[in-house]
């Protein structure tokens, strides 16, 4: 039987660390000012979200989402002992694409130097659930023999589309830039627990406008009708969120998908080394752990250091803790995610 194996893992975050204390003083060019630009503080952010700092790209126009993806992809390829030319499919999850179209996966393919080979490139738009949705796709492709070396990447450049004023503080403090990547391939085995054991993906479109970023409205003509530099007009450029509704649905979606993953596979927490939830808010993850009765010692978070990096959070968190020596090859991981859409899902796989 062909099953999907994780061949490599890598992640990348930009060097610039923005601590909670600094974020209140940043202007829209990310330059620290003498006076507060946003009414927020470290105490509020830590208490409500658990976030202490996040990473931002340098603000000189030289870095796009595909560049973050490229760095993570190179590290995952090195980890798999493979070269870019070995990849026959790219699946890239992002809510911050380089441009509106074409998708970011083709920019990544070109930057990897493999555009001549012409491998398949998919962009997926499942926001914070992008990693689990992408893993489900990759798993199906590999099991059917469609592709043999899939690069799955979650990459986000959030810092350029955040509102650095009190108006946007509920969302602005949450997000950071970063990328995580995985290389997946087939293995022949009779072990039903080997490799990617389980994936589930769900959505509820009635929640679509509880967390969204419009930028434009294609129904209108012209479809962009505001001055991006006019603060009285430009709210359409920034993410909007009904935080409480997102919080409640995130807890419910992640608890349900975690419990379903265990029920459908017949595993218990004794069979699983690590629980890696999406990193949206530490308080969400604490509530999920409490309701789903997840052993505390098995929970991995990284939101303290990186904020919410959306499609990148799961591979980034696993790689972060692997670099710290905690996570090891052969560990079995249960991951559950929730994001804008609403979308959610879970996976169980062996690293
Ligand atoms: N700093 C200081 N005060 C802030 C703030 C910030 N960054 N953001 C919001 N506030 C204020 C609000 O304006 C409000 O003030 P008011 O009482 O004077 O009106 C107060 O804090 C409480 O706001 P509220 O929105 O009720 O807080 P909350 O307890 O719901 O926490 C979130 C806000 C964003 C932390 C929380 O709703 C959340 O985490 N939601 C889920 C977000 C998420 O996970 N998104 C990604 C999903 S993939």
mmCIF file of N, CA, C and O and ligand atoms in Angstrom, residues 38-41 44-45 48-49 127-129 166 168-175 211 241-248 250 278-284 303 308 310 338-340 342, ligand 1:
data_model
loop_
_atom_site.group_PDB
_atom_site.id
_atom_site.type_symbol
_atom_site.label_atom_id
_atom_site.label_comp_id
_atom_site.label_asym_id
_atom_site.label_seq_id
_atom_site.Cartn_x
_atom_site.Cartn_y
_atom_site.Cartn_z
ATOM 1 N N UNK A 38 -0.468 53.744 18.447
ATOM 2 C CA UNK A 38 -1.607 52.846 18.712
ATOM 3 C C UNK A 38 -1.781 52.705 20.220
ATOM 4 O O UNK A 38 -0.791 52.457 20.931
ATOM 5 N N UNK A 39 -3.014 52.833 20.678
ATOM 6 C CA UNK A 39 -3.276 52.636 22.107
ATOM 7 C C UNK A 39 -3.324 51.141 22.408
ATOM 8 O O UNK A 39 -4.351 50.484 22.253
ATOM 9 N N UNK A 40 -2.181 50.596 22.768
ATOM 10 C CA UNK A 40 -2.097 49.204 23.182
ATOM 11 C C UNK A 40 -0.855 49.060 24.050
ATOM 12 O O UNK A 40 -0.036 49.976 24.118
ATOM 13 N N UNK A 41 -0.732 47.938 24.721
ATOM 14 C CA UNK A 41 0.463 47.744 25.548
ATOM 15 C C UNK A 41 0.731 46.252 25.755
ATOM 16 O O UNK A 41 -0.130 45.406 25.489
ATOM 17 N N UNK A 44 -1.810 44.152 27.910
ATOM 18 C CA UNK A 44 -3.071 43.768 27.248
ATOM 19 C C UNK A 44 -2.810 42.628 26.255
ATOM 20 O O UNK A 44 -3.532 41.626 26.238
ATOM 21 N N UNK A 45 -1.768 42.789 25.469
ATOM 22 C CA UNK A 45 -1.517 41.792 24.415
ATOM 23 C C UNK A 45 -1.187 40.430 25.028
ATOM 24 O O UNK A 45 -1.723 39.401 24.615
ATOM 25 N N UNK A 48 -4.408 38.848 26.773
ATOM 26 C CA UNK A 48 -5.492 38.394 25.878
ATOM 27 C C UNK A 48 -5.034 37.391 24.820
ATOM 28 O O UNK A 48 -5.862 36.671 24.281
ATOM 29 N N UNK A 49 -3.721 37.393 24.498
ATOM 30 C CA UNK A 49 -3.300 36.564 23.350
ATOM 31 C C UNK A 49 -2.092 35.667 23.637
ATOM 32 O O UNK A 49 -1.845 34.729 22.880
ATOM 33 N N UNK A 127 -6.516 30.196 4.318
ATOM 34 C CA UNK A 127 -6.071 31.019 5.438
ATOM 35 C C UNK A 127 -5.379 30.174 6.515
ATOM 36 O O UNK A 127 -4.524 29.376 6.218
ATOM 37 N N UNK A 128 -5.815 30.318 7.765
ATOM 38 C CA UNK A 128 -5.101 29.632 8.853
ATOM 39 C C UNK A 128 -5.237 28.105 8.782
ATOM 40 O O UNK A 128 -4.514 27.385 9.472
ATOM 41 N N UNK A 129 -6.154 27.609 7.967
ATOM 42 C CA UNK A 129 -6.287 26.154 7.811
ATOM 43 C C UNK A 129 -5.495 25.648 6.612
ATOM 44 O O UNK A 129 -5.583 24.464 6.263
ATOM 45 N N UNK A 166 -4.937 52.852 16.386
ATOM 46 C CA UNK A 166 -5.869 52.273 17.361
ATOM 47 C C UNK A 166 -7.063 51.626 16.660
ATOM 48 O O UNK A 166 -7.598 50.619 17.126
ATOM 49 N N UNK A 168 -7.098 49.725 14.140
ATOM 50 C CA UNK A 168 -6.835 48.344 13.718
ATOM 51 C C UNK A 168 -6.139 47.490 14.760
ATOM 52 O O UNK A 168 -5.679 46.378 14.455
ATOM 53 N N UNK A 169 -6.105 47.967 16.017
ATOM 54 C CA UNK A 169 -5.255 47.298 17.019
ATOM 55 C C UNK A 169 -5.676 45.878 17.344
ATOM 56 O O UNK A 169 -4.845 45.048 17.705
ATOM 57 N N UNK A 170 -6.999 45.578 17.259
ATOM 58 C CA UNK A 170 -7.437 44.224 17.639
ATOM 59 C C UNK A 170 -6.810 43.164 16.732
ATOM 60 O O UNK A 170 -6.482 42.055 17.171
ATOM 61 N N UNK A 171 -6.587 43.513 15.454
ATOM 62 C CA UNK A 171 -6.001 42.568 14.496
ATOM 63 C C UNK A 171 -4.488 42.766 14.405
ATOM 64 O O UNK A 171 -3.724 41.799 14.364
ATOM 65 N N UNK A 172 -4.062 44.004 14.416
ATOM 66 C CA UNK A 172 -2.656 44.332 14.141
ATOM 67 C C UNK A 172 -1.675 43.627 15.088
ATOM 68 O O UNK A 172 -0.627 43.149 14.667
ATOM 69 N N UNK A 173 -2.046 43.550 16.368
ATOM 70 C CA UNK A 173 -1.110 42.976 17.336
ATOM 71 C C UNK A 173 -0.957 41.461 17.178
ATOM 72 O O UNK A 173 -0.022 40.872 17.716
ATOM 73 N N UNK A 174 -1.885 40.836 16.450
ATOM 74 C CA UNK A 174 -1.914 39.367 16.407
ATOM 75 C C UNK A 174 -0.944 38.740 15.407
ATOM 76 O O UNK A 174 -0.479 37.622 15.611
ATOM 77 N N UNK A 175 -0.670 39.452 14.291
ATOM 78 C CA UNK A 175 -0.064 38.763 13.151
ATOM 79 C C UNK A 175 1.428 39.056 12.953
ATOM 80 O O UNK A 175 1.906 40.149 13.250
ATOM 81 N N UNK A 211 -14.205 37.310 9.578
ATOM 82 C CA UNK A 211 -12.767 37.596 9.497
ATOM 83 C C UNK A 211 -12.412 37.650 8.017
ATOM 84 O O UNK A 211 -12.431 36.624 7.341
ATOM 85 N N UNK A 241 -12.327 41.934 11.761
ATOM 86 C CA UNK A 241 -12.568 40.696 12.517
ATOM 87 C C UNK A 241 -13.598 40.902 13.613
ATOM 88 O O UNK A 241 -13.556 41.900 14.330
ATOM 89 N N UNK A 242 -14.493 39.935 13.727
ATOM 90 C CA UNK A 242 -15.383 39.845 14.889
ATOM 91 C C UNK A 242 -14.683 38.875 15.839
ATOM 92 O O UNK A 242 -14.887 37.660 15.796
ATOM 93 N N UNK A 243 -13.801 39.452 16.676
ATOM 94 C CA UNK A 243 -12.882 38.643 17.491
ATOM 95 C C UNK A 243 -13.568 37.605 18.354
ATOM 96 O O UNK A 243 -13.133 36.462 18.435
ATOM 97 N N UNK A 244 -14.674 38.001 18.987
ATOM 98 C CA UNK A 244 -15.336 37.063 19.911
ATOM 99 C C UNK A 244 -15.939 35.875 19.155
ATOM 100 O O UNK A 244 -15.864 34.738 19.598
ATOM 101 N N UNK A 245 -16.555 36.175 17.994
ATOM 102 C CA UNK A 245 -17.163 35.083 17.198
ATOM 103 C C UNK A 245 -16.072 34.142 16.688
ATOM 104 O O UNK A 245 -16.230 32.909 16.700
ATOM 105 N N UNK A 246 -14.959 34.735 16.242
ATOM 106 C CA UNK A 246 -13.851 33.899 15.760
ATOM 107 C C UNK A 246 -13.327 33.032 16.903
ATOM 108 O O UNK A 246 -13.112 31.819 16.734
ATOM 109 N N UNK A 247 -13.156 33.636 18.065
ATOM 110 C CA UNK A 247 -12.625 32.912 19.224
ATOM 111 C C UNK A 247 -13.501 31.682 19.538
ATOM 112 O O UNK A 247 -13.002 30.552 19.646
ATOM 113 N N UNK A 248 -14.807 31.908 19.666
ATOM 114 C CA UNK A 248 -15.715 30.806 20.040
ATOM 115 C C UNK A 248 -15.732 29.697 18.991
ATOM 116 O O UNK A 248 -15.674 28.510 19.310
ATOM 117 N N UNK A 250 -13.393 29.084 16.803
ATOM 118 C CA UNK A 250 -12.074 28.439 16.744
ATOM 119 C C UNK A 250 -11.982 27.340 17.796
ATOM 120 O O UNK A 250 -11.536 26.219 17.518
ATOM 121 N N UNK A 278 -3.128 25.260 15.632
ATOM 122 C CA UNK A 278 -2.888 26.534 14.945
ATOM 123 C C UNK A 278 -2.595 27.612 15.991
ATOM 124 O O UNK A 278 -3.130 27.592 17.099
ATOM 125 N N UNK A 279 -1.748 28.554 15.615
ATOM 126 C CA UNK A 279 -1.309 29.572 16.575
ATOM 127 C C UNK A 279 -2.016 30.900 16.295
ATOM 128 O O UNK A 279 -1.468 31.786 15.628
ATOM 129 N N UNK A 280 -3.260 31.015 16.766
ATOM 130 C CA UNK A 280 -3.999 32.270 16.582
ATOM 131 C C UNK A 280 -4.007 33.075 17.861
ATOM 132 O O UNK A 280 -3.924 34.295 17.843
ATOM 133 N N UNK A 281 -4.126 32.348 18.979
ATOM 134 C CA UNK A 281 -4.232 33.000 20.274
ATOM 135 C C UNK A 281 -3.969 31.918 21.318
ATOM 136 O O UNK A 281 -4.621 30.870 21.301
ATOM 137 N N UNK A 282 -3.032 32.182 22.217
ATOM 138 C CA UNK A 282 -2.695 31.185 23.235
ATOM 139 C C UNK A 282 -3.921 30.834 24.081
ATOM 140 O O UNK A 282 -4.073 29.697 24.530
ATOM 141 N N UNK A 283 -4.800 31.808 24.275
ATOM 142 C CA UNK A 283 -6.012 31.555 25.101
ATOM 143 C C UNK A 283 -6.956 30.582 24.390
ATOM 144 O O UNK A 283 -7.641 29.796 25.033
ATOM 145 N N UNK A 284 -7.010 30.671 23.049
ATOM 146 C CA UNK A 284 -7.811 29.692 22.291
ATOM 147 C C UNK A 284 -7.227 28.301 22.533
ATOM 148 O O UNK A 284 -7.945 27.348 22.849
ATOM 149 N N UNK A 303 3.365 30.834 19.380
ATOM 150 C CA UNK A 303 2.771 32.151 19.142
ATOM 151 C C UNK A 303 3.459 33.232 19.975
ATOM 152 O O UNK A 303 3.513 34.399 19.576
ATOM 153 N N UNK A 308 0.640 35.199 15.015
ATOM 154 C CA UNK A 308 -0.109 34.317 14.106
ATOM 155 C C UNK A 308 0.471 34.469 12.697
ATOM 156 O O UNK A 308 0.362 35.538 12.096
ATOM 157 N N UNK A 310 -0.544 32.476 10.253
ATOM 158 C CA UNK A 310 -1.605 31.913 9.415
ATOM 159 C C UNK A 310 -1.232 30.534 8.840
ATOM 160 O O UNK A 310 -1.058 29.598 9.602
ATOM 161 N N UNK A 338 -7.825 26.224 12.620
ATOM 162 C CA UNK A 338 -9.075 26.961 12.379
ATOM 163 C C UNK A 338 -8.726 28.294 11.755
ATOM 164 O O UNK A 338 -7.747 28.931 12.149
ATOM 165 N N UNK A 339 -9.537 28.722 10.783
ATOM 166 C CA UNK A 339 -9.231 30.009 10.166
ATOM 167 C C UNK A 339 -10.409 30.657 9.499
ATOM 168 O O UNK A 339 -11.543 30.147 9.526
ATOM 169 N N UNK A 340 -10.133 31.784 8.898
ATOM 170 C CA UNK A 340 -11.130 32.555 8.174
ATOM 171 C C UNK A 340 -11.831 31.663 7.156
ATOM 172 O O UNK A 340 -11.222 30.774 6.556
ATOM 173 N N UNK A 342 -15.610 30.280 7.671
ATOM 174 C CA UNK A 342 -14.654 29.607 8.539
ATOM 175 C C UNK A 342 -14.144 28.316 7.895
ATOM 176 O O UNK A 342 -14.913 27.643 7.206
HETATM 177 N N1 LIG B 1 -4.774 46.737 22.813
HETATM 178 C C1 LIG B 1 -5.534 47.280 23.764
HETATM 179 N N2 LIG B 1 -6.880 47.221 23.769
HETATM 180 C C2 LIG B 1 -7.467 46.550 22.755
HETATM 181 C C3 LIG B 1 -6.725 45.956 21.723
HETATM 182 C C4 LIG B 1 -5.331 46.060 21.779
HETATM 183 N N3 LIG B 1 -4.524 45.525 20.840
HETATM 184 N N4 LIG B 1 -7.584 45.371 20.868
HETATM 185 C C5 LIG B 1 -8.827 45.587 21.323
HETATM 186 N N5 LIG B 1 -8.750 46.317 22.472
HETATM 187 C C6 LIG B 1 -9.851 46.794 23.317
HETATM 188 C C7 LIG B 1 -11.162 46.897 22.587
HETATM 189 O O1 LIG B 1 -11.243 48.106 21.874
HETATM 190 C C8 LIG B 1 -12.143 46.833 23.741
HETATM 191 O O2 LIG B 1 -12.188 48.103 24.334
HETATM 192 P P1 LIG B 1 -13.584 48.668 24.932
HETATM 193 O O3 LIG B 1 -13.983 47.688 25.997
HETATM 194 O O4 LIG B 1 -13.203 50.002 25.457
HETATM 195 O O5 LIG B 1 -14.537 48.689 23.783
HETATM 196 C C9 LIG B 1 -11.458 45.895 24.721
HETATM 197 O O6 LIG B 1 -10.075 45.857 24.358
HETATM 198 C C10 LIG B 1 -12.006 44.496 24.669
HETATM 199 O O7 LIG B 1 -12.109 44.153 23.290
HETATM 200 P P2 LIG B 1 -12.699 42.782 22.831
HETATM 201 O O8 LIG B 1 -12.686 42.735 21.354
HETATM 202 O O9 LIG B 1 -14.001 42.550 23.538
HETATM 203 O O10 LIG B 1 -11.602 41.822 23.443
HETATM 204 P P3 LIG B 1 -11.550 40.260 23.431
HETATM 205 O O11 LIG B 1 -11.529 39.758 24.800
HETATM 206 O O12 LIG B 1 -12.557 39.674 22.494
HETATM 207 O O13 LIG B 1 -10.092 40.003 22.816
HETATM 208 C C11 LIG B 1 -9.045 39.340 20.789
HETATM 209 C C12 LIG B 1 -9.789 40.450 21.532
HETATM 210 C C13 LIG B 1 -8.748 39.827 19.403
HETATM 211 C C14 LIG B 1 -7.753 39.045 21.524
HETATM 212 C C15 LIG B 1 -9.922 38.074 20.790
HETATM 213 O O14 LIG B 1 -11.234 38.402 20.397
HETATM 214 C C16 LIG B 1 -9.395 37.008 19.897
HETATM 215 O O15 LIG B 1 -8.281 36.556 20.054
HETATM 216 N N6 LIG B 1 -10.191 36.526 18.944
HETATM 217 C C17 LIG B 1 -9.763 35.523 18.007
HETATM 218 C C18 LIG B 1 -8.810 36.162 17.047
HETATM 219 C C19 LIG B 1 -8.151 35.164 16.153
HETATM 220 O O16 LIG B 1 -7.783 34.139 16.602
HETATM 221 N N7 LIG B 1 -8.030 35.493 14.890
HETATM 222 C C20 LIG B 1 -7.380 34.666 13.943
HETATM 223 C C21 LIG B 1 -8.168 33.429 13.741
HETATM 224 S S1 LIG B 1 -7.381 32.350 12.680
#
